[in-house]
Amino acid sequence: MTQQTQKQINLRIPGPTPVPDDILAAVAHPMINHRGREFAGIVERCAAALKTFFKTEQDVMMLSCSGTGGLEAAVVNVLSPGDKVVAVSIGSFGDRIASIAETYGADVKPLSYEWGDAASADDVRSALKETPDARAVLVTHNETSTGVTNPLQEIAAIVREHGETLLIVDAVSSLGAIPLEMDAWGLDVVVTGSQKGWMVPPGLAFAALSERGWKAFETSKMPRFYFDLGKHRDAQAKGQTPFTPAMSIFFGLDLALEKMAEEGLESIHTRHRNMGDLTRREVKALGLELLCSDERFASDTVTAVKCPEGIEVSALRNMMEDEHDTILAGGQAKLSGKIFRIGHLGLVHEDDIRSTMDALAQSLEKLGFTRTAPTV
Ligand code: PLP
């Protein structure tokens, strides 16, 4: 076997995010009995810590799958075929959860926006007036494909005025990095993924259901087996998972959550806000334009930047990688070739952003970008 030495890269994509060395070392822990006492201790510690980050009294279940598996679990555990759902979409992940619901037979009523815009609570109110018997509203908290954060608390307040309608939230690229309060805001299903704000590799999704969500679970008729959250809740109560878990990720998560608790939720949120502000400021100082149309909704975990005319996104990203070891994300779906994205979530500090911006400035210059004077 050959020994590979890993060069240091500045991984500035919106997940998987860089994993600190001590967490990487924890991930390499030898296998143990996943039904034994040591692993039960890890499950119990992680489950308890996650509740503090979700800001919930409810169980947070840890599923061995990527974020999309968590979204599928969210849908199939509370809905039934034929249920009407208002699917708020401001980008490709909003479209994804809508298509999961559709795949399982929900009657999806789309509430879609231009990519780059945020959803509005007033529009959600109107959509619920149009579909008064909506069983659920689906919403992406932070749309990773466009770098926009929806006003989730305001949207939740509208949904809560609407009786038993459930609010299902994709918090994959927000939770653990930007504020979200599951119980206080009245969110019914909340899902996130390990490779985003949590500083661990991909492989786990975390999902919690409100009391209303668990009530819906009792009558929900969508088919489910692996993602049956009842099975996960019951196993987790015994310090287990219903199926063989992604143990290595659990080893890392145990330490990651300890480190996050040490840093403190407030400080984590402030750090992400500062990194978001810094990124946007620097991007604009280079003469570039943000995709997000209203900066009040600009994401503090990922920034989407319009690629200047005459510059190819792929050429720019390749140059950043080859000459500066800095990895940016491209655009997804209809934004492919039009934008690039800078991830700033999880393990991220000012130096990471500053060196990214230096590399970006140098690469743009080398590719012939000349900034035009700002219009007044
Ligand atoms: N939802 C959002 C907001 C995301 O950012 C992602 C991943 O980037 C997903 C869902 C899907 O997660 P995964 O790729 O882990 O399945």
Tab-separated table of C-alpha atoms and ligand atoms in Angstrom:
chain	number	residue	atom	x	y	z
A	1	MET	CA	0.000	0.000	0.000
A	2	THR	CA	1.313	3.456	-0.807
A	3	GLN	CA	1.322	6.178	1.771
A	4	GLN	CA	-0.308	9.342	0.453
A	5	THR	CA	0.510	12.699	1.917
A	6	GLN	CA	-2.431	15.025	1.831
A	7	LYS	CA	-1.628	18.579	0.769
A	8	GLN	CA	-3.376	21.399	2.590
A	9	ILE	CA	-6.255	22.746	0.578
A	10	ASN	CA	-8.573	25.621	1.316
A	11	LEU	CA	-11.871	23.797	0.833
A	12	ARG	CA	-14.330	26.609	0.334
A	13	ILE	CA	-17.356	24.694	-0.892
A	14	PRO	CA	-20.598	24.696	1.095
A	15	GLY	CA	-20.086	21.162	2.337
A	16	PRO	CA	-18.423	18.806	2.820
A	17	THR	CA	-16.574	21.294	4.984
A	18	PRO	CA	-13.029	20.991	6.354
A	19	VAL	CA	-12.730	18.624	9.303
A	20	PRO	CA	-10.312	19.646	12.092
A	21	ASP	CA	-7.375	17.285	12.604
A	22	ASP	CA	-8.490	16.077	16.028
A	23	ILE	CA	-11.924	15.197	14.659
A	24	LEU	CA	-10.334	13.407	11.696
A	25	ALA	CA	-8.276	11.422	14.185
A	26	ALA	CA	-11.441	10.577	16.120
A	27	VAL	CA	-13.073	9.379	12.892
A	28	ALA	CA	-10.220	6.859	12.555
A	29	HIS	CA	-11.184	5.196	15.881
A	30	PRO	CA	-11.109	1.387	15.595
A	31	MET	CA	-14.460	-0.323	15.227
A	32	ILE	CA	-16.262	-1.331	18.410
A	33	ASN	CA	-19.482	-3.191	19.091
A	34	HIS	CA	-22.269	-0.966	17.806
A	35	ARG	CA	-24.613	-2.686	20.273
A	36	GLY	CA	-22.212	-2.308	23.183
A	37	ARG	CA	-21.949	0.093	26.097
A	38	GLU	CA	-19.201	2.290	24.661
A	39	PHE	CA	-21.148	3.027	21.510
A	40	ALA	CA	-24.342	3.548	23.518
A	41	GLY	CA	-22.490	6.261	25.446
A	42	ILE	CA	-21.604	8.000	22.170
A	43	VAL	CA	-25.184	7.802	20.900
A	44	GLU	CA	-26.520	9.201	24.173
A	45	ARG	CA	-24.010	12.071	24.317
A	46	CYS	CA	-24.556	13.043	20.677
A	47	ALA	CA	-28.351	12.870	20.990
A	48	ALA	CA	-28.309	15.076	24.092
A	49	ALA	CA	-25.923	17.628	22.565
A	50	LEU	CA	-27.885	17.859	19.310
A	51	LYS	CA	-31.012	18.843	21.238
A	52	THR	CA	-29.218	21.948	22.499
A	53	PHE	CA	-28.272	22.934	18.948
A	54	PHE	CA	-31.758	22.267	17.566
A	55	LYS	CA	-33.133	24.174	20.580
A	56	THR	CA	-35.691	21.468	21.174
A	57	GLU	CA	-36.966	19.242	23.940
A	58	GLN	CA	-37.725	16.585	21.342
A	59	ASP	CA	-35.494	13.669	20.380
A	60	VAL	CA	-33.052	14.363	17.583
A	61	MET	CA	-32.530	11.192	15.591
A	62	MET	CA	-29.281	10.381	13.856
A	63	LEU	CA	-29.747	8.620	10.538
A	64	SER	CA	-26.944	7.062	8.543
A	65	CYS	CA	-27.480	8.799	5.209
A	66	SER	CA	-26.787	12.106	3.520
A	67	GLY	CA	-28.982	15.182	3.945
A	68	THR	CA	-31.323	14.060	1.172
A	69	GLY	CA	-32.076	10.879	3.122
A	70	GLY	CA	-33.011	13.119	6.043
A	71	LEU	CA	-35.347	15.109	3.780
A	72	GLU	CA	-36.936	11.896	2.564
A	73	ALA	CA	-37.430	10.852	6.192
A	74	ALA	CA	-39.020	14.238	6.923
A	75	VAL	CA	-41.573	13.783	4.162
A	76	VAL	CA	-42.493	10.113	4.551
A	77	ASN	CA	-42.930	10.167	8.318
A	78	VAL	CA	-45.622	12.836	8.535
A	79	LEU	CA	-47.452	12.876	5.186
A	80	SER	CA	-49.822	10.608	3.308
A	81	PRO	CA	-50.284	10.188	-0.442
A	82	GLY	CA	-52.716	12.808	-1.709
A	83	ASP	CA	-51.857	15.341	1.018
A	84	LYS	CA	-51.674	18.875	-0.268
A	85	VAL	CA	-48.365	20.545	0.486
A	86	VAL	CA	-47.184	24.069	-0.237
A	87	ALA	CA	-43.606	23.712	-1.446
A	88	VAL	CA	-41.679	26.944	-1.059
A	89	SER	CA	-38.698	26.908	-3.408
A	90	ILE	CA	-36.039	29.530	-3.946
A	91	GLY	CA	-33.506	27.206	-5.574
A	92	SER	CA	-32.427	23.699	-6.317
A	93	PHE	CA	-32.826	22.292	-2.787
A	94	GLY	CA	-36.320	23.725	-2.491
A	95	ASP	CA	-37.092	21.913	-5.733
A	96	ARG	CA	-35.559	18.737	-4.329
A	97	ILE	CA	-37.793	18.396	-1.276
A	98	ALA	CA	-40.808	19.220	-3.473
A	99	SER	CA	-39.875	16.414	-5.813
A	100	ILE	CA	-39.405	13.989	-2.903
A	101	ALA	CA	-42.941	14.833	-1.736
A	102	GLU	CA	-44.245	14.410	-5.279
A	103	THR	CA	-42.455	11.076	-5.667
A	104	TYR	CA	-44.304	9.758	-2.616
A	105	GLY	CA	-47.671	10.942	-3.915
A	106	ALA	CA	-48.191	14.317	-2.255
A	107	ASP	CA	-50.222	16.910	-4.150
A	108	VAL	CA	-47.548	19.592	-4.414
A	109	LYS	CA	-48.544	23.255	-4.731
A	110	PRO	CA	-45.343	25.072	-5.705
A	111	LEU	CA	-44.549	28.532	-4.391
A	112	SER	CA	-41.437	29.279	-6.422
A	113	TYR	CA	-39.196	32.308	-6.671
A	114	GLU	CA	-36.477	33.642	-8.925
A	115	TRP	CA	-33.178	32.053	-7.935
A	116	GLY	CA	-31.415	34.681	-5.846
A	117	ASP	CA	-34.601	35.882	-4.117
A	118	ALA	CA	-35.906	34.954	-0.683
A	119	ALA	CA	-39.434	33.744	0.023
A	120	SER	CA	-41.839	36.066	1.793
A	121	ALA	CA	-44.074	35.250	4.718
A	122	ASP	CA	-46.918	37.204	3.054
A	123	ASP	CA	-46.744	34.923	0.029
A	124	VAL	CA	-46.902	31.894	2.321
A	125	ARG	CA	-49.996	33.402	3.939
A	126	SER	CA	-51.594	33.843	0.488
A	127	ALA	CA	-50.619	30.324	-0.554
A	128	LEU	CA	-52.265	28.936	2.572
A	129	LYS	CA	-55.401	30.969	1.827
A	130	GLU	CA	-55.487	29.392	-1.616
A	131	THR	CA	-54.928	25.908	-0.183
A	132	PRO	CA	-56.569	26.089	3.252
A	133	ASP	CA	-56.409	22.308	3.672
A	134	ALA	CA	-52.631	22.156	3.096
A	135	ARG	CA	-51.209	19.415	5.309
A	136	ALA	CA	-47.751	20.938	5.289
A	137	VAL	CA	-45.487	23.716	4.128
A	138	LEU	CA	-42.029	22.687	2.942
A	139	VAL	CA	-39.287	25.261	3.224
A	140	THR	CA	-35.517	25.426	2.858
A	141	HIS	CA	-34.012	27.536	5.617
A	142	ASN	CA	-30.777	28.288	3.813
A	143	GLU	CA	-30.762	27.713	0.052
A	144	THR	CA	-27.240	26.501	-0.632
A	145	SER	CA	-27.618	26.741	-4.411
A	146	THR	CA	-28.236	30.507	-4.332
A	147	GLY	CA	-26.721	31.742	-1.059
A	148	VAL	CA	-30.035	32.990	0.292
A	149	THR	CA	-31.507	32.488	3.773
A	150	ASN	CA	-35.277	32.495	4.024
A	151	PRO	CA	-36.998	34.436	6.848
A	152	LEU	CA	-37.868	31.181	8.560
A	153	GLN	CA	-39.118	32.607	11.829
A	154	GLU	CA	-41.601	34.872	9.988
A	155	ILE	CA	-42.749	32.044	7.741
A	156	ALA	CA	-43.161	29.811	10.790
A	157	ALA	CA	-45.317	32.434	12.511
A	158	ILE	CA	-47.687	32.410	9.513
A	159	VAL	CA	-47.844	28.614	9.386
A	160	ARG	CA	-48.535	28.508	13.126
A	161	GLU	CA	-51.591	30.740	12.607
A	162	HIS	CA	-52.822	28.008	10.312
A	163	GLY	CA	-53.939	25.330	12.754
A	164	GLU	CA	-52.426	21.896	12.325
A	165	THR	CA	-50.555	22.585	9.071
A	166	LEU	CA	-47.059	21.214	9.518
A	167	LEU	CA	-43.891	23.114	8.786
A	168	ILE	CA	-41.148	20.890	7.375
A	169	VAL	CA	-37.750	22.570	7.316
A	170	ASP	CA	-34.626	21.702	5.359
A	171	ALA	CA	-31.963	23.100	7.682
A	172	VAL	CA	-29.162	21.126	6.038
A	173	SER	CA	-26.856	24.107	5.465
A	174	SER	CA	-28.064	26.332	8.306
A	175	LEU	CA	-28.344	24.451	11.573
A	176	GLY	CA	-25.281	24.548	13.764
A	177	ALA	CA	-24.108	27.718	11.971
A	178	ILE	CA	-26.926	30.274	11.937
A	179	PRO	CA	-29.799	30.781	14.388
A	180	LEU	CA	-32.706	28.346	14.334
A	181	GLU	CA	-34.982	27.630	17.285
A	182	MET	CA	-37.082	24.576	16.644
A	183	ASP	CA	-39.439	24.749	19.637
A	184	ALA	CA	-39.707	28.510	20.055
A	185	TRP	CA	-40.408	29.110	16.367
A	186	GLY	CA	-42.864	26.201	16.139
A	187	LEU	CA	-41.074	24.092	13.509
A	188	ASP	CA	-42.478	20.580	13.091
A	189	VAL	CA	-39.790	18.687	11.230
A	190	VAL	CA	-36.184	19.866	11.095
A	191	VAL	CA	-33.414	18.122	9.178
A	192	THR	CA	-29.701	18.790	8.855
A	193	GLY	CA	-26.585	16.972	7.610
A	194	SER	CA	-23.251	16.130	9.207
A	195	GLN	CA	-20.997	17.509	6.451
A	196	LYS	CA	-22.185	21.107	6.761
A	197	GLY	CA	-21.961	23.167	9.946
A	198	TRP	CA	-20.958	20.224	12.122
A	199	MET	CA	-17.334	19.813	11.002
A	200	VAL	CA	-17.622	16.074	10.420
A	201	PRO	CA	-17.554	14.093	7.161
A	202	PRO	CA	-20.728	13.264	5.213
A	203	GLY	CA	-22.693	10.243	6.366
A	204	LEU	CA	-25.221	11.313	8.983
A	205	ALA	CA	-28.453	13.289	8.841
A	206	PHE	CA	-30.139	14.575	11.991
A	207	ALA	CA	-33.911	14.882	12.190
A	208	ALA	CA	-36.360	15.982	14.867
A	209	LEU	CA	-40.155	16.013	15.006
A	210	SER	CA	-42.320	18.298	17.135
A	211	GLU	CA	-45.217	16.910	19.184
A	212	ARG	CA	-47.478	17.828	16.275
A	213	GLY	CA	-45.030	16.013	13.988
A	214	TRP	CA	-45.186	12.830	16.098
A	215	LYS	CA	-48.986	13.019	16.082
A	216	ALA	CA	-48.874	13.240	12.294
A	217	PHE	CA	-46.470	10.278	12.270
A	218	GLU	CA	-49.160	8.106	13.872
A	219	THR	CA	-51.550	8.607	10.949
A	220	SER	CA	-49.124	9.181	8.087
A	221	LYS	CA	-49.405	6.580	5.328
A	222	MET	CA	-46.435	7.160	3.074
A	223	PRO	CA	-44.343	3.990	2.728
A	224	ARG	CA	-41.156	3.850	4.815
A	225	PHE	CA	-38.813	1.274	6.217
A	226	TYR	CA	-35.174	2.364	6.631
A	227	PHE	CA	-36.276	5.916	7.401
A	228	ASP	CA	-39.115	5.004	9.773
A	229	LEU	CA	-38.443	7.544	12.520
A	230	GLY	CA	-40.408	5.491	15.044
A	231	LYS	CA	-37.824	2.730	14.728
A	232	HIS	CA	-35.018	5.276	15.115
A	233	ARG	CA	-36.630	6.893	18.180
A	234	ASP	CA	-37.147	3.533	19.894
A	235	ALA	CA	-33.623	2.290	19.174
A	236	GLN	CA	-32.070	5.586	20.219
A	237	ALA	CA	-33.829	5.384	23.589
A	238	LYS	CA	-31.637	2.296	24.171
A	239	GLY	CA	-28.451	3.984	22.974
A	240	GLN	CA	-28.685	2.258	19.610
A	241	THR	CA	-29.689	2.757	16.010
A	242	PRO	CA	-32.113	0.378	14.288
A	243	PHE	CA	-29.546	-0.542	11.607
A	244	THR	CA	-25.749	-0.572	11.512
A	245	PRO	CA	-24.754	3.081	11.908
A	246	ALA	CA	-21.989	5.033	10.126
A	247	MET	CA	-19.904	4.527	13.253
A	248	SER	CA	-16.840	6.464	12.131
A	249	ILE	CA	-18.914	9.598	11.693
A	250	PHE	CA	-20.378	9.116	15.170
A	251	PHE	CA	-16.849	9.001	16.623
A	252	GLY	CA	-16.096	12.327	14.966
A	253	LEU	CA	-19.454	13.832	15.861
A	254	ASP	CA	-18.987	13.074	19.539
A	255	LEU	CA	-15.863	15.266	19.586
A	256	ALA	CA	-17.260	17.875	17.179
A	257	LEU	CA	-20.274	18.493	19.400
A	258	GLU	CA	-18.025	18.783	22.435
A	259	LYS	CA	-15.911	21.401	20.624
A	260	MET	CA	-19.009	23.251	19.457
A	261	ALA	CA	-20.358	23.344	23.003
A	262	GLU	CA	-17.012	24.768	24.157
A	263	GLU	CA	-17.167	27.511	21.546
A	264	GLY	CA	-20.812	28.172	22.434
A	265	LEU	CA	-23.785	28.596	20.149
A	266	GLU	CA	-23.763	32.394	20.311
A	267	SER	CA	-20.091	32.590	19.354
A	268	ILE	CA	-20.607	30.128	16.525
A	269	HIS	CA	-23.446	32.252	15.160
A	270	THR	CA	-21.407	35.445	15.516
A	271	ARG	CA	-18.420	33.863	13.779
A	272	HIS	CA	-20.595	32.802	10.838
A	273	ARG	CA	-22.221	36.228	10.646
A	274	ASN	CA	-18.796	37.835	10.563
A	275	MET	CA	-17.522	35.431	7.909
A	276	GLY	CA	-20.633	36.092	5.795
A	277	ASP	CA	-20.188	39.870	6.134
A	278	LEU	CA	-16.493	39.689	5.360
A	279	THR	CA	-17.026	37.517	2.282
A	280	ARG	CA	-19.699	39.793	0.854
A	281	ARG	CA	-17.663	42.910	1.533
A	282	GLU	CA	-14.592	41.466	-0.155
A	283	VAL	CA	-16.552	40.130	-3.120
A	284	LYS	CA	-18.056	43.551	-3.745
A	285	ALA	CA	-14.677	45.237	-3.264
A	286	LEU	CA	-13.410	43.122	-6.165
A	287	GLY	CA	-16.162	44.626	-8.326
A	288	LEU	CA	-18.244	41.447	-8.366
A	289	GLU	CA	-21.974	41.092	-7.876
A	290	LEU	CA	-23.804	38.863	-5.416
A	291	LEU	CA	-26.578	36.610	-6.720
A	292	CYS	CA	-28.693	37.351	-3.657
A	293	SER	CA	-30.960	40.209	-4.693
A	294	ASP	CA	-31.545	41.623	-1.197
A	295	GLU	CA	-28.636	41.501	1.194
A	296	ARG	CA	-30.919	41.252	4.229
A	297	PHE	CA	-31.367	37.640	3.146
A	298	ALA	CA	-27.761	36.930	2.177
A	299	SER	CA	-26.575	33.666	3.630
A	300	ASP	CA	-23.914	33.569	6.323
A	301	THR	CA	-22.901	30.041	5.317
A	302	VAL	CA	-22.469	30.343	1.546
A	303	THR	CA	-22.056	33.237	-0.869
A	304	ALA	CA	-23.108	32.927	-4.514
A	305	VAL	CA	-21.298	35.299	-6.850
A	306	LYS	CA	-22.240	36.156	-10.436
A	307	CYS	CA	-19.317	35.284	-12.649
A	308	PRO	CA	-18.245	38.375	-14.595
A	309	GLU	CA	-18.880	38.395	-18.332
A	310	GLY	CA	-16.002	37.032	-20.379
A	311	ILE	CA	-14.750	34.782	-17.567
A	312	GLU	CA	-15.574	31.091	-17.611
A	313	VAL	CA	-16.551	29.709	-14.216
A	314	SER	CA	-14.731	26.446	-14.902
A	315	ALA	CA	-11.508	28.265	-15.900
A	316	LEU	CA	-11.667	30.386	-12.772
A	317	ARG	CA	-12.321	27.431	-10.470
A	318	ASN	CA	-9.570	25.361	-12.086
A	319	MET	CA	-7.063	28.187	-11.733
A	320	MET	CA	-8.031	28.700	-8.080
A	321	GLU	CA	-7.501	24.994	-7.485
A	322	ASP	CA	-4.321	24.506	-9.522
A	323	GLU	CA	-2.493	27.663	-8.522
A	324	HIS	CA	-3.908	28.458	-5.079
A	325	ASP	CA	-5.184	25.113	-3.703
A	326	THR	CA	-8.492	26.859	-3.138
A	327	ILE	CA	-11.646	25.006	-4.050
A	328	LEU	CA	-14.822	26.898	-4.893
A	329	ALA	CA	-18.183	25.430	-5.859
A	330	GLY	CA	-19.866	26.092	-9.186
A	331	GLY	CA	-23.517	26.817	-9.818
A	332	GLN	CA	-26.191	24.131	-9.808
A	333	ALA	CA	-28.835	23.352	-12.422
A	334	LYS	CA	-29.799	26.537	-14.282
A	335	LEU	CA	-27.055	28.509	-12.536
A	336	SER	CA	-24.337	26.219	-13.857
A	337	GLY	CA	-21.704	28.313	-15.678
A	338	LYS	CA	-23.251	31.522	-14.342
A	339	ILE	CA	-22.165	31.715	-10.721
A	340	PHE	CA	-19.565	30.361	-8.349
A	341	ARG	CA	-20.085	29.794	-4.664
A	342	ILE	CA	-17.857	30.313	-1.660
A	343	GLY	CA	-18.616	28.171	1.372
A	344	HIS	CA	-18.053	29.686	4.817
A	345	LEU	CA	-19.565	27.292	7.290
A	346	GLY	CA	-18.255	24.918	9.887
A	347	LEU	CA	-14.553	25.291	10.566
A	348	VAL	CA	-13.923	28.723	9.053
A	349	HIS	CA	-11.936	31.715	10.218
A	350	GLU	CA	-10.964	35.108	8.845
A	351	ASP	CA	-7.654	33.863	7.382
A	352	ASP	CA	-9.508	31.287	5.277
A	353	ILE	CA	-11.682	33.995	3.748
A	354	ARG	CA	-8.836	36.453	3.268
A	355	SER	CA	-6.658	33.898	1.479
A	356	THR	CA	-9.626	32.863	-0.671
A	357	MET	CA	-10.151	36.478	-1.670
A	358	ASP	CA	-6.467	36.998	-2.471
A	359	ALA	CA	-6.536	33.911	-4.671
A	360	LEU	CA	-9.754	35.093	-6.316
A	361	ALA	CA	-8.342	38.552	-7.038
A	362	GLN	CA	-5.160	37.106	-8.558
A	363	SER	CA	-7.010	34.537	-10.638
A	364	LEU	CA	-9.502	37.050	-11.983
A	365	GLU	CA	-6.704	39.404	-12.940
A	366	LYS	CA	-4.815	36.629	-14.701
A	367	LEU	CA	-7.973	35.706	-16.614
A	368	GLY	CA	-8.262	39.272	-17.836
A	369	PHE	CA	-11.013	40.614	-15.598
A	370	THR	CA	-10.944	44.354	-15.292
A	371	ARG	CA	-13.354	45.764	-12.827
A	372	THR	CA	-15.679	48.426	-14.077
A	373	ALA	CA	-16.200	51.538	-11.966
A	374	PRO	CA	-19.172	51.079	-9.672
A	375	THR	CA	-22.320	52.729	-11.020
A	376	VAL	CA	-23.643	55.622	-8.979
B	1	PLP	N1	-30.563	20.683	1.350
B	1	PLP	C1	-29.617	21.642	1.354
B	1	PLP	C2	-30.017	23.030	1.737
B	1	PLP	C3	-28.311	21.333	1.011
B	1	PLP	O1	-27.376	22.277	1.023
B	1	PLP	C4	-27.985	20.007	0.649
B	1	PLP	C5	-26.615	19.657	0.247
B	1	PLP	O2	-25.839	20.493	-0.185
B	1	PLP	C6	-28.990	19.052	0.667
B	1	PLP	C7	-30.272	19.426	1.025
B	1	PLP	C8	-28.722	17.661	0.263
B	1	PLP	O3	-27.842	17.067	1.116
B	1	PLP	P1	-26.959	15.804	0.653
B	1	PLP	O4	-26.155	16.249	-0.524
B	1	PLP	O5	-26.153	15.553	1.890
B	1	PLP	O6	-27.877	14.712	0.336
